[in-house]
PDB file of C-alpha atoms in Angstrom:
ATOM      1  CA  MET A 236     174.060  27.301  33.748  1.00 49.00           C
ATOM      2  CA  SER A 237     172.113  29.510  35.899  1.00 50.00           C
ATOM      3  CA  ALA A 238     169.564  27.964  38.406  1.00 52.00           C
ATOM      4  CA  SER A 239     166.524  30.209  36.721  1.00 58.00           C
ATOM      5  CA  TYR A 240     167.391  28.675  33.212  1.00 64.00           C
ATOM      6  CA  ARG A 241     165.235  26.335  31.804  1.00 71.00           C
ATOM      7  CA  PRO A 242     165.432  24.277  28.598  1.00 77.00           C
ATOM      8  CA  LYS A 243     162.918  24.999  26.070  1.00 79.00           C
ATOM      9  CA  LYS A 244     161.641  22.721  23.106  1.00 85.00           C
ATOM     10  CA  ARG A 245     160.328  24.482  19.740  1.00 85.00           C
ATOM     11  CA  THR A 246     156.994  23.815  18.407  1.00 87.00           C
ATOM     12  CA  ILE A 247     155.014  24.734  15.679  1.00 89.00           C
ATOM     13  CA  VAL A 248     151.543  26.313  15.857  1.00 87.00           C
ATOM     14  CA  ASP A 249     149.411  27.375  13.308  1.00 91.00           C
ATOM     15  CA  LEU A 250     147.059  30.238  14.418  1.00 90.00           C
ATOM     16  CA  PRO A 251     144.388  32.031  11.894  1.00 92.00           C
ATOM     17  CA  ASP A 252     145.652  36.097  10.918  1.00 94.00           C
ATOM     18  CA  GLU A 253     143.061  37.190  13.252  1.00 94.00           C
ATOM     19  CA  ASP A 254     144.713  35.602  16.229  1.00 93.00           C
ATOM     20  CA  LEU A 255     148.072  36.010  15.145  1.00 93.00           C
ATOM     21  CA  SER A 256     147.436  40.198  15.222  1.00 95.00           C
ATOM     22  CA  ARG A 257     146.276  40.077  18.437  1.00 94.00           C
ATOM     23  CA  LEU A 258     149.056  38.276  19.845  1.00 93.00           C
ATOM     24  CA  ASP A 259     151.799  40.599  18.537  1.00 94.00           C
ATOM     25  CA  ALA A 260     149.413  43.570  19.599  1.00 94.00           C
ATOM     26  CA  VAL A 261     149.820  42.620  22.941  1.00 92.00           C
ATOM     27  CA  ALA A 262     153.368  41.496  22.566  1.00 92.00           C
ATOM     28  CA  GLU A 263     154.278  44.713  21.179  1.00 92.00           C
ATOM     29  CA  GLU A 264     152.078  46.443  24.567  1.00 91.00           C
ATOM     30  CA  ALA A 265     153.950  44.145  26.792  1.00 90.00           C
ATOM     31  CA  SER A 266     157.679  45.052  24.890  1.00 91.00           C
ATOM     32  CA  VAL A 267     158.147  41.377  24.806  1.00 90.00           C
ATOM     33  CA  SER A 268     158.511  38.547  21.992  1.00 92.00           C
ATOM     34  CA  ARG A 269     155.484  36.749  20.616  1.00 93.00           C
ATOM     35  CA  ALA A 270     156.962  33.608  22.447  1.00 91.00           C
ATOM     36  CA  THR A 271     156.906  35.196  25.682  1.00 91.00           C
ATOM     37  CA  VAL A 272     153.601  35.902  25.386  1.00 93.00           C
ATOM     38  CA  LEU A 273     152.594  32.463  24.293  1.00 92.00           C
ATOM     39  CA  ARG A 274     154.730  30.686  27.074  1.00 90.00           C
ATOM     40  CA  GLU A 275     152.815  32.822  29.824  1.00 90.00           C
ATOM     41  CA  ALA A 276     149.337  32.192  28.062  1.00 91.00           C
ATOM     42  CA  VAL A 277     149.867  27.965  27.924  1.00 88.00           C
ATOM     43  CA  ALA A 278     150.957  28.161  31.941  1.00 85.00           C
ATOM     44  CA  GLU A 279     148.055  30.084  33.073  1.00 86.00           C
ATOM     45  CA  TYR A 280     145.769  27.726  30.549  1.00 86.00           C
ATOM     46  CA  VAL A 281     147.164  24.752  32.283  1.00 83.00           C
ATOM     47  CA  VAL A 282     147.178  26.180  35.790  1.00 80.00           C
ATOM     48  CA  ARG A 283     143.260  26.785  35.244  1.00 80.00           C
ATOM     49  CA  LYS A 284     142.575  23.448  33.464  1.00 81.00           C
ATOM     50  CA  ASN A 285     144.305  21.689  35.587  1.00 80.00           C
ATOM     51  CA  LYS A 286     144.326  23.483  39.174  1.00 73.00           C
ATOM     52  CA  VAL A 287     147.962  23.188  39.248  1.00 68.00           C
ATOM     53  CA  PRO A 288     149.424  25.974  41.945  1.00 69.00           C
ATOM     54  CA  ALA A 289     150.790  28.900  39.460  1.00 65.00           C
ATOM     55  CA  VAL A 290     154.645  29.623  39.240  1.00 68.00           C
ATOM     56  CA  ALA A 291     154.875  33.019  40.884  1.00 68.00           C
ATOM     57  CA  LYS A 292     155.271  35.928  38.612  1.00 65.00           C
ATOM     58  CA  PRO A 293     156.603  39.393  39.490  1.00 64.00           C
ATOM     59  CA  LEU A 294     154.026  41.783  40.288  1.00 60.00           C
ATOM     60  CA  ALA A 295     153.356  44.311  37.991  1.00 61.00           C
ATOM     61  CA  GLY A 296     152.013  47.286  40.055  1.00 64.00           C
ATOM     62  CA  PHE A 297     148.461  48.343  41.058  1.00 62.00           C
ATOM     63  CA  GLY A 298     145.750  45.312  39.800  1.00 66.00           C
ATOM     64  CA  ALA A 299     148.334  42.785  38.772  1.00 63.00           C
ATOM     65  CA  LEU A 300     146.722  40.067  41.140  1.00 65.00           C
ATOM     66  CA  LYS A 301     143.422  41.194  39.735  1.00 69.00           C
ATOM     67  CA  GLY A 302     141.495  37.427  38.413  1.00 70.00           C
ATOM     68  CA  TYR A 303     144.317  35.890  40.361  1.00 70.00           C
ATOM     69  CA  TYR A 304     142.512  34.260  43.030  1.00 69.00           C
ATOM     70  CA  GLY A 305     139.838  33.518  40.863  1.00 74.00           C
ATOM     71  CA  ASP A 306     136.530  35.051  42.273  1.00 77.00           C
ATOM     72  CA  ALA A 307     136.975  36.913  45.677  1.00 76.00           C
ATOM     73  CA  GLN A 308     134.179  35.567  47.731  1.00 81.00           C
ATOM     74  CA  THR A 309     135.081  31.907  46.876  1.00 84.00           C
ATOM     75  CA  TYR A 310     138.681  32.618  47.855  1.00 79.00           C
ATOM     76  CA  GLN A 311     137.766  34.510  50.868  1.00 82.00           C
ATOM     77  CA  ASP A 312     135.342  31.764  52.087  1.00 84.00           C
ATOM     78  CA  GLU A 313     137.856  28.827  51.243  1.00 83.00           C
ATOM     79  CA  LEU A 314     140.815  30.637  53.743  1.00 83.00           C
ATOM     80  CA  ARG A 315     137.970  31.177  56.399  1.00 86.00           C
ATOM     81  CA  GLY A 316     136.904  27.392  55.839  1.00 85.00           C
ATOM     82  CA  GLU A 317     140.475  26.679  57.022  1.00 81.00           C
ATOM     83  CA  TRP A 318     140.042  28.009  60.353  1.00 82.00           C
ATOM     84  CA  GLY A 319     137.782  25.609  61.633  1.00 67.00           C
TER      85      GLY A 319
END
């Protein structure tokens, strides 16, 4: 078993047709599966709700970190607060 492999559990989620269509459009645009989009969405939701550190993701290019640190000014103020 590879070090990056993590066992997954299956779940069933009921979604309105409109949300399912949007989910499929996002998955198609990113060339990934519907399950991959859902896993990423749940991971981001949990991070935001619980304020836990996010799992590092590979950068997708320019602008990939937009919103990653939340509000830029707040993040900058927090970093400056560590200095003194």
